[in-house]
Amino acid sequence: MRKEVFGRTPDGEIVELYTLTNTKGMEVRLTNYGGIVVSLRVPDRQGQFDDVVLGFDRLEDYLKGHPYFGAIIGRYANRIAGGRFVLNGVSYQLTLNEGQNHLHGGQKGFDKVVWKARPVRSARGVGVRLSYVSRDGEEGYPGNLSVTVTYLLTEENELRIEYTATTDRDTIVNLTHHSYFNLAGQGRRDILDHLLQINAHYFTPIDANLIPTGEIRFVRGTPFDFTQLTPIGARIEEPDEQLRFGRGYDHNWVLAGPPGALRLAARVVEPNSGRVLEVWTTEPGLQFYSGNFLDGTITGKEGRVYRHRYGFCLEPQHFPDSPNKPHFPSVILRKGARYQTTTVYKFSVAP
Ligand code: BGC
């Protein structure tokens, strides 16, 4: 594990960059600014390493603003309609940072704060534990929320992420990780040939503002059926209302199996390199976003231009807008209770 200075925020706070490696040669670089995974190098079928996440070489570029590359998302991943919800009979108004929506924690979410960091080592591997206290009222949320996020690189080529949170007042919380992956190597081409399998028979359709309608829809017979490995691009241009609303895939899948148990959520295979990504999680849902808003206006690492659909996100989480959908799994964290979730991104190669 190596630690260096990545830069300074405009407030003069020093930001660090940590490099984790394992004996297989896998390398993860992450910063305590936003808990961002800056690079992730994994081998292909021939043993050639490449960086498989989008991002920037310099802190300054992250500070200028970007679509959540590699970041920790909180307090609430994805959207809350009107930024409004009612808890214990009290109505709360969160900041609106995407039209009439609250998105990814608001104006200054967990992706833009400087976390305290300390190196950790366990039987599983080496890593960094990030912690942050979000003050009562931050972005409109109730309760002082103490959050830890531990990134661990294991000898099984896994990036393991453990989240915990406690609060001194009842509140809502829904944390996730927002890497944009491209298993062909970052910035080389689009992700449409990647094969994707999602372990889900249902998804939550959205309206034109990308807010779930509340329906839980069967995937069979729709472009949302990823129960078998299917190229991401196979149906993405079909004339389907849901694909039109999302401008492609930008939806939450209802994962099979019992939430709370660490189970396989998704598998991605990049046929040329042979790189495979498995996503394991304890969460009930998975947001699959096919990088539809990338449009070639961002130049990332090594001067590579991030064009339309050059990366995809697989974000294990609770369902979007759950506070306003009583039949969705609850996102309420009670005073004195402990929020605890785990997600694992596991890399390997297909024969
Ligand atoms: C959302 C997209 C959003 C993106 C931010 C994803 O998690 O589902 O709608 O545009 O994050 O870049």
Tab-separated table of N, CA, C and O and ligand atoms in Angstrom, residues 66-69 73 77-79 98 103-104 176 178 180 210 246 249-251 287-289 292-294 313 315 317 320, ligand 1:
chain	number	residue	atom	x	y	z
A	66	HIS	N	-18.068	16.301	-12.555
A	66	HIS	CA	-18.071	15.133	-13.445
A	66	HIS	C	-19.261	14.265	-13.053
A	66	HIS	O	-19.836	14.458	-11.972
A	67	PRO	N	-19.648	13.324	-13.895
A	67	PRO	CA	-20.845	12.513	-13.589
A	67	PRO	C	-20.566	11.362	-12.602
A	67	PRO	O	-20.846	10.213	-12.901
A	68	TYR	N	-20.016	11.703	-11.449
A	68	TYR	CA	-19.866	10.750	-10.330
A	68	TYR	C	-18.908	9.597	-10.643
A	68	TYR	O	-19.049	8.493	-10.097
A	69	PHE	N	-17.891	9.821	-11.485
A	69	PHE	CA	-16.926	8.761	-11.798
A	69	PHE	C	-16.365	8.134	-10.517
A	69	PHE	O	-15.737	8.827	-9.702
A	73	ILE	N	-21.635	7.234	-3.295
A	73	ILE	CA	-22.842	8.044	-3.409
A	73	ILE	C	-23.622	7.978	-2.104
A	73	ILE	O	-23.880	6.897	-1.579
A	77	ALA	N	-28.443	7.246	-2.853
A	77	ALA	CA	-28.122	6.946	-4.237
A	77	ALA	C	-29.371	7.061	-5.100
A	77	ALA	O	-30.458	6.643	-4.702
A	78	ASN	N	-29.188	7.632	-6.278
A	78	ASN	CA	-30.254	7.848	-7.258
A	78	ASN	C	-31.261	8.916	-6.794
A	78	ASN	O	-30.923	9.756	-5.970
A	79	ARG	N	-32.485	8.855	-7.332
A	79	ARG	CA	-33.377	10.022	-7.248
A	79	ARG	C	-34.456	9.919	-6.187
A	79	ARG	O	-34.973	8.832	-5.919
A	98	GLU	N	-31.158	18.255	-9.731
A	98	GLU	CA	-31.392	17.774	-11.095
A	98	GLU	C	-32.840	18.104	-11.429
A	98	GLU	O	-33.725	17.279	-11.189
A	103	LEU	N	-30.775	14.167	-6.624
A	103	LEU	CA	-30.011	13.068	-7.227
A	103	LEU	C	-28.706	12.841	-6.468
A	103	LEU	O	-27.947	13.787	-6.229
A	104	HIS	N	-28.449	11.574	-6.117
A	104	HIS	CA	-27.144	11.172	-5.571
A	104	HIS	C	-26.684	12.031	-4.392
A	104	HIS	O	-25.503	12.405	-4.298
A	176	THR	N	-24.098	3.801	-2.291
A	176	THR	CA	-23.605	2.910	-3.351
A	176	THR	C	-22.264	3.394	-3.872
A	176	THR	O	-21.704	4.384	-3.386
A	178	HIS	N	-20.078	4.165	-7.582
A	178	HIS	CA	-20.463	4.618	-8.916
A	178	HIS	C	-19.346	4.527	-9.959
A	178	HIS	O	-19.183	5.421	-10.790
A	180	TYR	N	-17.613	3.703	-13.382
A	180	TYR	CA	-17.995	3.429	-14.776
A	180	TYR	C	-16.959	2.431	-15.289
A	180	TYR	O	-15.782	2.764	-15.420
A	210	LEU	N	-37.261	9.907	-14.902
A	210	LEU	CA	-36.446	8.810	-14.365
A	210	LEU	C	-36.795	8.440	-12.923
A	210	LEU	O	-35.975	7.884	-12.191
A	246	GLY	N	-35.121	6.302	-20.416
A	246	GLY	CA	-33.770	6.183	-19.845
A	246	GLY	C	-32.677	6.618	-20.812
A	246	GLY	O	-31.516	6.673	-20.435
A	249	TYR	N	-30.326	2.123	-21.064
A	249	TYR	CA	-30.588	1.520	-19.747
A	249	TYR	C	-30.197	2.485	-18.642
A	249	TYR	O	-29.061	2.989	-18.611
A	250	ASP	N	-31.139	2.753	-17.766
A	250	ASP	CA	-30.881	3.585	-16.583
A	250	ASP	C	-31.977	3.231	-15.575
A	250	ASP	O	-32.828	4.053	-15.257
A	251	HIS	N	-31.947	1.988	-15.141
A	251	HIS	CA	-33.067	1.416	-14.391
A	251	HIS	C	-32.562	0.569	-13.220
A	251	HIS	O	-31.425	0.117	-13.212
A	287	GLN	N	-28.866	-0.790	-9.894
A	287	GLN	CA	-29.051	0.183	-10.965
A	287	GLN	C	-28.046	-0.139	-12.056
A	287	GLN	O	-26.842	-0.191	-11.801
A	288	PHE	N	-28.569	-0.416	-13.254
A	288	PHE	CA	-27.687	-0.598	-14.408
A	288	PHE	C	-27.852	0.636	-15.284
A	288	PHE	O	-28.934	0.914	-15.783
A	289	TYR	N	-26.760	1.370	-15.437
A	289	TYR	CA	-26.752	2.615	-16.213
A	289	TYR	C	-25.761	2.429	-17.354
A	289	TYR	O	-24.584	2.111	-17.117
A	292	ASN	N	-25.428	6.603	-20.840
A	292	ASN	CA	-26.151	7.301	-21.907
A	292	ASN	C	-25.873	8.792	-21.972
A	292	ASN	O	-26.027	9.399	-23.024
A	293	PHE	N	-25.489	9.382	-20.832
A	293	PHE	CA	-25.256	10.824	-20.822
A	293	PHE	C	-23.822	11.186	-21.213
A	293	PHE	O	-23.502	12.358	-21.349
A	294	LEU	N	-22.961	10.189	-21.364
A	294	LEU	CA	-21.602	10.483	-21.856
A	294	LEU	C	-21.740	10.885	-23.328
A	294	LEU	O	-22.436	10.217	-24.099
A	313	CYS	N	-22.337	1.546	-15.425
A	313	CYS	CA	-22.324	1.452	-13.963
A	313	CYS	C	-23.235	0.324	-13.521
A	313	CYS	O	-24.310	0.130	-14.101
A	315	GLU	N	-24.712	-0.411	-9.923
A	315	GLU	CA	-24.764	0.202	-8.604
A	315	GLU	C	-25.738	-0.555	-7.696
A	315	GLU	O	-26.934	-0.365	-7.793
A	317	GLN	N	-27.911	-1.163	-4.603
A	317	GLN	CA	-28.554	-0.115	-3.814
A	317	GLN	C	-29.967	-0.555	-3.433
A	317	GLN	O	-30.442	-1.597	-3.867
A	320	PRO	N	-34.610	3.409	-6.255
A	320	PRO	CA	-34.798	4.864	-6.306
A	320	PRO	C	-36.159	5.279	-5.742
A	320	PRO	O	-37.139	4.529	-5.852
B	1	BGC	C1	-28.093	7.448	-12.762
B	1	BGC	C2	-28.121	8.243	-14.048
B	1	BGC	C3	-27.262	9.456	-13.868
B	1	BGC	C4	-25.875	9.035	-13.482
B	1	BGC	C5	-25.006	10.197	-13.146
B	1	BGC	C6	-26.696	7.054	-12.487
B	1	BGC	O1	-26.628	6.383	-11.267
B	1	BGC	O2	-28.914	6.314	-12.843
B	1	BGC	O3	-29.437	8.628	-14.379
B	1	BGC	O4	-27.239	10.253	-15.010
B	1	BGC	O5	-25.902	8.208	-12.367
B	1	BGC	O6	-24.069	10.417	-14.072
